[in-house]
Short mmCIF file of C-alpha atoms in Angstrom, two decimals:
data_model
loop_
_atom_site.label_atom_id
_atom_site.label_comp_id
_atom_site.label_asym_id
_atom_site.label_seq_id
_atom_site.Cartn_x
_atom_site.Cartn_y
_atom_site.Cartn_z
CA MET A 197 56.70 77.71 -35.06
CA VAL A 198 55.61 74.57 -33.17
CA VAL A 199 58.88 74.40 -31.24
CA VAL A 200 59.43 78.11 -30.60
CA VAL A 201 55.87 78.95 -29.53
CA GLU A 202 56.00 76.26 -26.86
CA ASN A 203 58.95 78.04 -25.23
CA THR A 204 56.71 80.91 -24.12
CA ILE A 205 53.01 80.12 -24.60
CA THR A 206 52.49 78.53 -21.16
CA ASN A 207 54.42 81.19 -19.21
CA VAL A 208 51.51 83.63 -18.96
CA ALA A 209 49.19 80.78 -17.97
CA LEU A 210 51.24 79.58 -14.98
CA PRO A 211 49.10 81.25 -12.26
CA SER A 212 45.91 79.81 -13.78
CA ILE A 213 47.46 76.35 -14.09
CA GLN A 214 48.56 76.45 -10.45
CA ARG A 215 45.12 77.44 -9.20
CA ASP A 216 43.36 74.82 -11.32
CA LEU A 217 45.64 71.87 -10.53
CA GLY A 218 46.21 72.86 -6.91
CA TYR A 219 49.99 72.63 -6.51
CA THR A 220 52.28 75.04 -4.65
CA GLN A 221 53.86 78.09 -6.27
CA SER A 222 57.35 76.68 -5.71
CA LEU A 223 56.56 73.94 -8.24
CA SER A 224 55.31 76.29 -10.97
CA SER A 225 58.70 76.85 -12.52
CA TRP A 226 58.98 73.15 -13.34
CA VAL A 227 56.15 73.48 -15.84
CA VAL A 228 58.54 75.63 -17.90
CA THR A 229 61.82 74.05 -16.81
CA ALA A 230 60.79 70.46 -17.64
CA TYR A 231 60.40 71.43 -21.30
CA ALA A 232 63.50 73.63 -21.51
CA LEU A 233 65.80 71.12 -19.78
CA THR A 234 64.77 68.13 -21.87
CA PHE A 235 64.81 70.11 -25.10
CA GLY A 236 68.23 71.63 -24.52
CA THR A 237 69.79 68.43 -23.20
CA LEU A 238 68.80 66.16 -26.10
CA LEU A 239 69.40 68.47 -29.08
CA LEU A 240 72.70 66.95 -30.21
CA VAL A 241 71.28 63.45 -29.85
CA GLY A 242 68.20 64.52 -31.81
CA GLY A 243 70.41 65.85 -34.59
CA ARG A 244 72.26 62.55 -34.87
CA ILE A 245 69.01 60.55 -34.94
CA ALA A 246 67.53 62.84 -37.60
CA GLN A 247 70.48 62.51 -39.96
CA THR A 248 70.47 58.72 -39.49
CA ILE A 249 66.77 58.00 -40.09
CA GLY A 250 66.17 60.84 -42.57
CA TYR A 251 64.70 64.29 -42.01
CA ARG A 252 61.24 63.58 -43.38
CA ARG A 253 60.81 60.58 -41.11
CA ALA A 254 62.28 62.46 -38.16
CA ALA A 255 59.91 65.38 -38.76
CA LEU A 256 56.89 63.08 -38.81
CA ILE A 257 57.95 61.21 -35.65
CA GLY A 258 58.70 64.48 -33.89
CA LEU A 259 55.42 66.12 -34.88
CA VAL A 260 53.24 63.13 -33.99
CA GLY A 261 54.99 62.77 -30.63
CA PHE A 262 54.78 66.50 -29.93
CA CYS A 263 51.09 66.56 -30.83
CA LEU A 264 50.28 63.66 -28.50
CA ALA A 265 52.37 65.12 -25.67
CA SER A 266 50.62 68.51 -26.05
CA GLY A 267 47.23 66.82 -25.92
CA LEU A 268 48.29 64.92 -22.80
CA GLY A 269 49.35 68.17 -21.14
CA GLY A 270 46.09 69.88 -22.04
CA ALA A 271 44.14 67.03 -20.45
CA ALA A 272 46.36 66.89 -17.33
CA LYS A 273 44.54 66.09 -14.09
CA GLY A 274 47.46 66.90 -11.82
CA PHE A 275 50.96 68.34 -11.56
CA GLY A 276 52.74 65.04 -12.25
CA MET A 277 50.80 64.40 -15.46
CA LEU A 278 51.46 67.96 -16.68
CA VAL A 279 55.21 67.84 -16.04
CA THR A 280 55.42 64.42 -17.70
CA ALA A 281 53.71 65.85 -20.78
CA ARG A 282 56.05 68.87 -20.82
CA THR A 283 59.05 66.56 -20.56
CA LEU A 284 57.80 64.52 -23.52
CA GLN A 285 57.29 67.73 -25.48
CA GLY A 286 60.95 68.56 -24.86
CA VAL A 287 62.05 65.12 -26.09
CA PHE A 288 60.21 65.44 -29.40
CA ALA A 289 61.17 69.11 -29.79
CA ALA A 290 64.83 68.04 -29.58
CA LEU A 291 64.20 65.82 -32.60
CA LEU A 292 62.20 68.46 -34.50
CA ALA A 293 64.43 71.52 -34.13
CA PRO A 294 67.59 70.20 -35.85
CA THR A 295 65.41 68.47 -38.45
CA VAL A 296 64.03 71.84 -39.57
CA LEU A 297 67.44 73.35 -40.29
CA ALA A 298 68.83 70.18 -41.84
CA ALA A 299 65.80 69.72 -44.11
CA LEU A 300 65.97 73.32 -45.31
CA SER A 301 69.71 73.11 -45.87
CA SER A 302 69.32 69.89 -47.89
CA ASN A 303 66.40 71.12 -50.00
CA PHE A 304 67.88 74.60 -50.60
CA PRO A 305 71.65 74.01 -50.80
CA THR A 306 72.72 77.25 -52.53
CA GLY A 307 71.75 80.56 -54.02
CA THR A 308 68.95 83.07 -53.57
CA GLN A 309 66.32 80.42 -52.80
CA ARG A 310 68.40 79.32 -49.81
CA ALA A 311 68.69 82.89 -48.56
CA ARG A 312 64.92 83.35 -48.88
CA ALA A 313 64.18 80.03 -47.18
CA PHE A 314 66.33 80.90 -44.20
CA GLY A 315 64.90 84.41 -44.14
CA ILE A 316 61.42 82.93 -43.77
CA LEU A 317 62.68 80.54 -41.08
CA ALA A 318 64.23 83.39 -39.09
CA ALA A 319 61.00 85.39 -39.41
CA VAL A 320 58.92 82.45 -38.19
CA THR A 321 61.31 81.94 -35.27
CA GLY A 322 60.98 85.58 -34.23
CA ILE A 323 57.22 85.52 -34.69
CA GLY A 324 57.03 82.38 -32.53
CA VAL A 325 58.89 84.01 -29.63
CA VAL A 326 56.42 86.91 -29.50
CA ALA A 327 53.32 84.97 -30.60
CA GLY A 328 53.74 82.55 -27.71
CA SER A 329 53.28 85.34 -25.17
CA VAL A 330 50.36 86.90 -27.03
CA LEU A 331 48.55 83.59 -27.60
CA GLY A 332 49.20 82.50 -24.03
CA GLY A 333 47.54 85.59 -22.63
CA VAL A 334 44.57 85.55 -25.03
CA LEU A 335 43.86 81.83 -24.70
CA THR A 336 44.17 81.84 -20.92
CA GLU A 337 41.95 84.89 -20.46
CA TYR A 338 39.19 84.00 -22.93
CA LEU A 339 39.24 80.17 -23.05
CA SER A 340 41.38 78.17 -20.62
CA TRP A 341 45.04 77.53 -19.85
CA ARG A 342 44.51 74.06 -21.38
CA TRP A 343 44.22 75.69 -24.80
CA THR A 344 47.84 76.88 -24.56
CA LEU A 345 48.69 73.18 -24.99
CA TYR A 346 45.81 72.19 -27.26
CA ALA A 347 46.81 75.02 -29.63
CA THR A 348 50.27 73.52 -30.20
CA CYS A 349 48.63 70.12 -30.64
CA LEU A 350 46.50 71.54 -33.47
CA LEU A 351 49.50 73.36 -34.95
CA SER A 352 51.49 70.11 -34.93
CA ALA A 353 48.66 68.20 -36.62
CA THR A 354 48.43 70.84 -39.36
CA THR A 355 52.19 70.70 -39.92
CA ILE A 356 52.08 66.91 -40.32
CA VAL A 357 49.88 67.41 -43.40
CA GLY A 358 52.44 69.82 -44.84
CA VAL A 359 55.30 67.39 -44.25
CA LEU A 360 53.41 64.53 -45.93
CA PHE A 361 52.65 66.56 -49.03
CA TRP A 362 55.65 68.83 -49.49
CA LEU A 363 58.77 67.73 -47.64
CA ARG A 364 60.97 65.57 -49.84
CA ALA A 365 63.02 62.77 -48.35
CA ALA A 366 66.71 63.73 -48.14
CA PRO A 367 69.72 61.38 -48.16
CA THR A 368 70.44 59.87 -44.76
CA GLY A 369 73.85 59.87 -43.15
CA ARG A 370 75.96 56.78 -42.63
CA ARG A 371 75.05 54.69 -39.61
CA HIS A 372 77.69 55.21 -36.95
CA PRO A 373 78.25 53.43 -33.65
CA ILE A 374 76.66 55.33 -30.77
CA ASP A 375 79.14 57.68 -29.12
CA ALA A 376 78.06 56.79 -25.59
CA PHE A 377 80.59 59.05 -23.87
CA GLY A 378 79.71 61.95 -26.15
CA VAL A 379 75.98 61.49 -25.57
CA THR A 380 76.45 61.34 -21.80
CA LEU A 381 78.82 64.30 -21.55
CA SER A 382 76.76 66.50 -23.88
CA ALA A 383 73.60 65.70 -21.95
CA VAL A 384 75.27 66.50 -18.61
CA ALA A 385 76.84 69.70 -19.97
CA LEU A 386 73.65 71.05 -21.51
CA PHE A 387 71.45 69.97 -18.61
CA THR A 388 73.66 71.65 -16.02
CA THR A 389 73.97 74.82 -18.15
CA VAL A 390 70.23 75.28 -18.58
CA TYR A 391 69.45 74.23 -15.01
CA GLY A 392 72.24 76.37 -13.51
CA PHE A 393 71.17 79.59 -15.21
CA THR A 394 67.48 78.88 -14.61
CA GLU A 395 68.14 78.27 -10.91
CA ALA A 396 70.28 81.42 -10.72
CA SER A 397 67.23 83.51 -11.61
CA ARG A 398 65.47 82.06 -8.53
CA SER A 399 68.24 81.46 -5.96
CA GLY A 400 70.90 83.99 -6.97
CA TRP A 401 74.39 83.57 -8.39
CA THR A 402 76.00 82.89 -5.01
CA SER A 403 73.77 79.90 -4.29
CA PRO A 404 75.91 76.76 -3.72
CA ILE A 405 73.71 74.73 -6.06
CA VAL A 406 74.16 77.30 -8.84
CA ILE A 407 77.93 77.50 -8.40
CA GLY A 408 78.26 73.73 -8.21
CA THR A 409 76.00 73.12 -11.23
CA LEU A 410 77.80 75.62 -13.44
CA ALA A 411 81.19 74.21 -12.38
CA ILE A 412 80.04 70.73 -13.41
CA SER A 413 78.80 72.24 -16.68
CA ALA A 414 82.18 73.81 -17.49
CA CYS A 415 84.06 70.59 -16.72
CA SER A 416 81.61 68.58 -18.82
CA TYR A 417 82.13 70.83 -21.86
CA VAL A 418 85.90 70.45 -21.62
CA ALA A 419 85.61 66.67 -21.23
CA PHE A 420 83.17 66.53 -24.16
CA LEU A 421 85.56 68.34 -26.50
CA ILE A 422 88.45 66.08 -25.45
CA VAL A 423 86.38 62.92 -26.01
CA GLU A 424 85.01 64.14 -29.35
CA SER A 425 88.52 64.83 -30.62
CA ARG A 426 89.58 61.24 -29.95
CA VAL A 427 86.64 58.92 -30.70
CA GLN A 428 86.22 57.44 -34.15
CA SER A 429 82.53 58.34 -34.61
CA PRO A 430 81.93 61.51 -32.55
CA LEU A 431 78.51 62.88 -31.75
CA LEU A 432 79.80 66.31 -32.80
CA ALA A 433 82.72 66.20 -35.21
CA LEU A 434 85.04 69.05 -34.29
CA ARG A 435 85.48 69.87 -37.98
CA VAL A 436 82.01 71.44 -37.72
CA LEU A 437 83.52 74.03 -35.36
CA GLY A 438 86.84 74.19 -37.17
CA ASN A 439 85.59 76.63 -39.79
CA ARG A 440 85.91 80.20 -38.49
CA VAL A 441 82.92 81.56 -40.40
CA ARG A 442 80.70 78.77 -39.12
CA SER A 443 81.95 79.32 -35.56
CA ALA A 444 81.08 83.00 -35.96
CA ALA A 445 77.54 81.97 -36.93
CA TYR A 446 77.17 79.95 -33.72
CA LEU A 447 78.51 82.88 -31.67
CA ASN A 448 76.05 85.15 -33.48
CA ARG A 449 73.16 82.86 -32.54
CA LEU A 450 74.25 82.67 -28.89
CA THR A 451 74.67 86.39 -28.26
CA THR A 452 71.55 87.31 -30.25
CA SER A 453 69.49 84.78 -28.27
CA ILE A 454 70.81 86.10 -24.95
CA SER A 455 69.76 89.63 -25.89
CA THR A 456 66.41 88.63 -27.41
CA PHE A 457 65.21 86.44 -24.54
CA GLY A 458 66.62 88.91 -22.02
CA LEU A 459 64.74 91.76 -23.71
CA MET A 460 61.47 89.78 -23.72
CA PHE A 461 61.89 88.96 -20.04
CA MET A 462 62.66 92.52 -18.93
CA MET A 463 59.99 94.12 -21.11
CA THR A 464 57.36 91.76 -19.68
CA TYR A 465 58.06 92.93 -16.13
CA LEU A 466 58.63 96.55 -17.10
CA LEU A 467 55.29 96.82 -18.90
CA GLN A 468 53.30 94.98 -16.24
CA ASP A 469 54.95 96.09 -12.98
CA VAL A 470 55.94 99.64 -13.90
CA MET A 471 53.47 100.68 -16.62
CA ASN A 472 50.54 98.60 -15.29
CA TYR A 473 49.81 96.75 -18.53
CA SER A 474 47.73 93.57 -18.33
CA ALA A 475 49.23 90.27 -19.52
CA VAL A 476 47.29 90.46 -22.79
CA ALA A 477 48.20 94.12 -23.34
CA THR A 478 51.87 93.30 -22.68
CA GLY A 479 51.81 90.62 -25.36
CA PHE A 480 50.27 92.98 -27.90
CA ALA A 481 52.66 95.79 -26.93
CA MET A 482 55.64 93.60 -27.86
CA ALA A 483 53.98 92.08 -30.94
CA PRO A 484 55.07 94.88 -33.36
CA MET A 485 58.65 93.68 -32.95
CA VAL A 486 57.58 90.90 -35.32
CA VAL A 487 57.22 93.44 -38.14
CA GLY A 488 60.87 94.41 -37.74
CA ILE A 489 61.91 90.77 -37.63
CA ILE A 490 60.02 89.94 -40.84
CA VAL A 491 61.49 92.90 -42.74
CA GLY A 492 65.01 92.31 -41.42
CA SER A 493 65.05 88.56 -41.96
CA ASN A 494 63.84 88.84 -45.56
CA ALA A 495 64.45 92.13 -47.36
CA GLY A 496 67.25 93.32 -45.08
CA SER A 497 69.24 90.10 -45.03
CA LEU A 498 68.86 89.44 -48.77
CA ILE A 499 70.16 92.89 -49.68
CA LEU A 500 73.05 92.80 -47.21
CA LEU A 501 74.09 89.23 -48.06
CA ARG A 502 74.39 90.20 -51.71
CA THR A 503 76.30 93.41 -51.07
CA ILE A 504 78.53 93.05 -48.01
CA GLY A 505 78.48 89.29 -47.40
CA ALA A 506 77.71 87.14 -44.40
CA ARG A 507 80.25 88.68 -42.02
CA GLY A 508 79.17 92.23 -42.82
CA ALA A 509 75.45 91.44 -42.70
CA ALA A 510 75.70 89.67 -39.35
CA THR A 511 77.77 92.48 -37.84
CA VAL A 512 75.45 95.22 -39.08
CA GLY A 513 72.35 93.38 -37.84
CA MET A 514 73.82 92.84 -34.38
CA LEU A 515 74.95 96.48 -34.09
CA ILE A 516 71.48 97.72 -35.10
CA ALA A 517 69.90 95.50 -32.43
CA GLY A 518 72.41 96.75 -29.85
CA GLY A 519 71.64 100.36 -30.72
CA ALA A 520 67.92 99.71 -30.20
CA LEU A 521 68.63 98.31 -26.74
CA ILE A 522 70.55 101.48 -25.88
CA ALA A 523 67.53 103.51 -27.04
CA LEU A 524 65.33 101.63 -24.54
CA THR A 525 67.36 103.13 -21.68
CA ARG A 526 65.48 106.40 -22.37
CA ILE A 527 62.38 104.92 -20.71
CA SER A 528 61.18 107.06 -17.79
CA PRO A 529 58.08 107.35 -15.58
CA TYR A 530 56.70 109.66 -18.29
CA THR A 531 57.39 107.28 -21.16
CA GLN A 532 55.02 107.21 -24.11
CA TYR A 533 54.58 103.88 -25.85
CA ALA A 534 55.00 104.89 -29.49
CA PRO A 535 58.27 106.86 -29.47
CA ASP A 536 60.00 105.25 -26.48
CA ILE A 537 59.03 101.57 -26.75
CA LEU A 538 57.47 100.84 -30.14
CA VAL A 539 60.22 102.37 -32.28
CA PRO A 540 63.14 100.68 -30.44
CA LEU A 541 61.31 97.33 -30.57
CA LEU A 542 60.84 97.66 -34.34
CA ILE A 543 64.51 98.54 -34.81
CA PHE A 544 65.64 95.70 -32.54
CA GLY A 545 63.48 93.25 -34.48
CA PHE A 546 64.96 94.50 -37.77
CA GLY A 547 68.55 93.97 -36.60
CA GLN A 548 67.77 90.68 -34.90
CA GLY A 549 66.07 89.41 -38.06
CA ILE A 550 69.16 90.13 -40.17
CA ALA A 551 71.57 88.55 -37.68
CA THR A 552 69.45 85.44 -37.10
CA THR A 553 68.96 84.77 -40.81
CA VAL A 554 72.69 84.93 -41.46
CA ALA A 555 73.45 82.69 -38.48
CA MET A 556 71.00 79.97 -39.53
CA ASN A 557 72.09 80.15 -43.15
CA VAL A 558 75.85 80.07 -42.63
CA ALA A 559 75.85 77.59 -39.73
CA THR A 560 74.60 74.76 -41.95
CA MET A 561 76.15 75.79 -45.26
CA GLY A 562 78.76 73.49 -46.78
CA LEU A 563 78.24 70.65 -44.29
CA ASP A 564 78.17 67.13 -45.68
CA THR A 565 75.40 64.63 -44.96
CA ASP A 566 77.17 63.15 -41.94
CA ASP A 567 77.65 66.53 -40.24
CA ILE A 568 74.52 68.48 -41.09
CA GLY A 569 72.47 66.98 -38.25
CA ALA A 570 75.04 67.97 -35.63
CA GLY A 571 75.56 71.39 -37.21
CA SER A 572 71.81 72.06 -37.24
CA ALA A 573 71.43 70.87 -33.66
CA LEU A 574 74.24 73.16 -32.52
CA VAL A 575 72.35 76.22 -33.82
CA ASN A 576 69.43 75.26 -31.60
CA VAL A 577 71.76 74.54 -28.68
CA MET A 578 73.00 78.13 -28.92
CA GLN A 579 69.39 79.36 -28.89
CA GLN A 580 68.45 77.26 -25.87
CA VAL A 581 71.55 78.23 -23.91
CA GLY A 582 70.91 81.87 -24.81
CA GLY A 583 67.31 81.50 -23.68
CA ALA A 584 68.49 80.25 -20.28
CA VAL A 585 71.40 82.67 -19.87
CA GLY A 586 69.66 85.85 -21.04
CA PRO A 587 66.78 86.18 -18.55
CA ALA A 588 68.85 84.92 -15.59
CA LEU A 589 71.87 87.13 -16.26
CA LEU A 590 69.99 90.31 -17.14
CA ALA A 591 67.45 89.91 -14.32
CA THR A 592 70.33 89.68 -11.86
CA ILE A 593 71.98 92.79 -13.31
CA ALA A 594 68.70 94.71 -13.19
CA ALA A 595 67.95 93.62 -9.62
CA THR A 596 71.42 94.38 -8.23
CA SER A 597 71.85 97.74 -9.99
CA ILE A 598 69.27 99.36 -7.73
CA SER A 599 68.27 98.37 -4.21
CA PHE A 600 64.53 97.99 -4.59
CA GLU A 601 64.09 97.61 -0.83
CA ASP A 602 65.84 100.90 -0.13
CA ASP A 603 64.26 102.76 -3.03
CA PRO A 604 61.07 101.06 -4.24
CA SER A 605 60.00 103.98 -6.43
CA ILE A 606 59.09 103.62 -10.09
CA ALA A 607 62.19 105.61 -11.08
CA ALA A 608 64.45 103.20 -9.18
CA GLN A 609 62.91 100.19 -10.91
CA ILE A 610 63.33 101.82 -14.31
CA ASP A 611 67.00 102.49 -13.52
CA GLY A 612 67.42 98.78 -12.81
CA TYR A 613 65.84 97.78 -16.11
CA SER A 614 67.96 100.39 -17.92
CA ALA A 615 71.08 98.73 -16.53
CA GLY A 616 69.79 95.43 -17.88
CA PHE A 617 69.26 96.96 -21.34
CA VAL A 618 72.81 98.36 -21.31
CA ALA A 619 74.23 94.95 -20.38
CA SER A 620 72.18 93.30 -23.12
CA ALA A 621 73.42 95.85 -25.65
CA ALA A 622 77.01 95.27 -24.53
CA ILE A 623 76.66 91.50 -25.00
CA ILE A 624 75.32 91.71 -28.54
CA MET A 625 77.78 94.44 -29.57
CA ILE A 626 80.76 92.49 -28.23
CA GLY A 627 79.36 89.53 -30.15
CA ALA A 628 79.25 91.67 -33.29
CA VAL A 629 82.94 92.58 -32.92
CA LEU A 630 83.90 88.93 -32.40
CA VAL A 631 81.80 87.83 -35.39
CA TRP A 632 83.59 90.41 -37.54
CA LEU A 633 87.01 89.29 -36.32
CA LEU A 634 86.23 85.59 -36.78
CA GLY A 635 84.90 86.08 -40.31
CA THR A 636 87.52 85.56 -42.97
CA SER A 637 86.00 87.69 -45.67
CA SER A 638 83.28 90.23 -46.32
CA THR A 639 82.81 88.95 -49.86
CA PRO A 640 79.13 88.41 -50.78
CA ILE A 641 78.01 84.99 -49.68
CA GLY A 642 78.78 82.10 -52.01
CA ASP A 643 77.81 78.48 -52.31
CA THR A 644 79.67 77.22 -49.24
CA VAL A 645 81.19 78.61 -46.11
CA ASP A 646 84.53 77.21 -47.11
CA ARG A 647 84.49 78.98 -50.50
CA GLU A 648 85.04 75.69 -52.29
CA PRO A 649 84.26 75.61 -56.03
CA PRO A 650 80.74 74.30 -56.67
CA THR A 651 80.20 70.78 -57.93
CA PRO A 652 79.13 70.89 -61.61
CA HIS A 653 75.49 70.05 -62.21
CA ILE A 654 75.00 67.55 -65.02
CA GLU A 655 71.60 66.90 -66.55
CA LEU A 656 71.10 63.56 -68.24
CA GLU A 657 69.21 63.33 -71.52
CA PRO A 658 65.83 61.59 -71.26
#
C-alpha cells in the first residue's frame, strides 16, 4: 500500500503544490516523474540488494527511508527540495517493492495459504491505485497538499511496527560480485522506457527526444540480455525467464498494468472534463472498482486456481477485464453513472483482481533463494513499465481518433475516449491469448511452476 499509493496520491494535488511553491507549470510533471523514474530504474538493483541482506532488513531500511523522504517532501520549501524528496522516495520504493513479493513467497511457499496471501496482496495493490486518487483529492481539498506526503509517512511508520513484530527473517542469498554492466544497462533501459513514454504523453510520439529515447531503450534491453547470458553472476539470471509459465505471468502483469493505468487515466479526464465531476467526486466515482478487485483477487482467484489452474484463471480474468472495457464504449452524453460506469468498473476490477493475483503468485513460485529477488523485482518492473506505457499510449490514441479542434463537442470527446477503451481492451485480450499459448498446462496450480515433486517435510522429535 505504501508503494502503490504514492504512485497516484500527489497527482490530484499538483495544481495546489505549484501555486504554493511558486514554480512554473512546465515543471509540475517532474513531481510525478522523479518518483516514477527512480522507482522503475532501480527495481532490479533493489531486488538484488534485498535478497543479499535479507527481506526483513530490506523492508525496515526501505520503510524508514521512505518515511523520512515523505516527511521531507511534506516539509518542502521549494521545488528543488520537493523533487529531491520524491527522488529519494523512488529509491526506497525500489527496495521495498521486490521485498514484499519475496517475503511473501518465502513465508508462504505453497498451498492454499500462499494463494490467499497473494490474493490479499493483489487486493491491496488494486486498492492502493484507487485510494491514492481518492486520498489525494480529500487531503488536498480539506487539509493541505502536504498531507499527501505526510500520510504516506504515517503509513510507513505504522508498517514498520508490523514488520518488527510479524515479519520473520528469511534466508539470504549468496553474496555475488556486483554485475556492473547489468546494473548499468538495466538502469539505462528502464530509465529510457519510463522517460520515453512519459515524455510521449506531453510531446507526442513523433518528437525527436521520444524517438531517440525509446531507440536507446530498445538497444539497452538487447544489450542487457546479451550481457546477462554471458556473465558469471548476472543481475537477472535468464533462467528466471526461461520457464514459459513464469514468462506468461510477467506478460500478464505488463498487459494488465497497461490497461489498468490507462483506464484510470482516461476515466479521470472523462469524468472531470466531460461529466463535470470534481476531483474528489472523480476519486469516489472510481472507488467502487476496489470492490471488484477484492472479490476477484480472493474468492475468484482461489476458486479458479483450484479448478482450471493458473493458465486458465489468468486468461479468464484478463478476458473479463477486456469485456468490461468494451462495455465502457457505451458511454454517451446521456450516460448514467450506475449502469454505464459503475457496473463496468466493478466487472473490470473483478477480472483484474483475478489476473493480478495469478501473476504475482506464479511469477515468484519455484524460484530458489538466489533468484527470488530478481523474479520479484521483475513483477514490479512490469507494473512500472505498464504504468508509463498505458496512459501515454491510450491518451495518444484517444486524442488522435477525433480532431478536438475541428469538433470540440462532448460527443467528439467521448468518441476519442471510446477509441482508447477499445485499444485498452485489445491489449489485455491479446495478452490473454498469449498467456494461454505460453502456459504449458491448465492443470490446477501445484507447488511449483515447474511441476517438480515437492521436497519431503521431515519433523524432528523433540
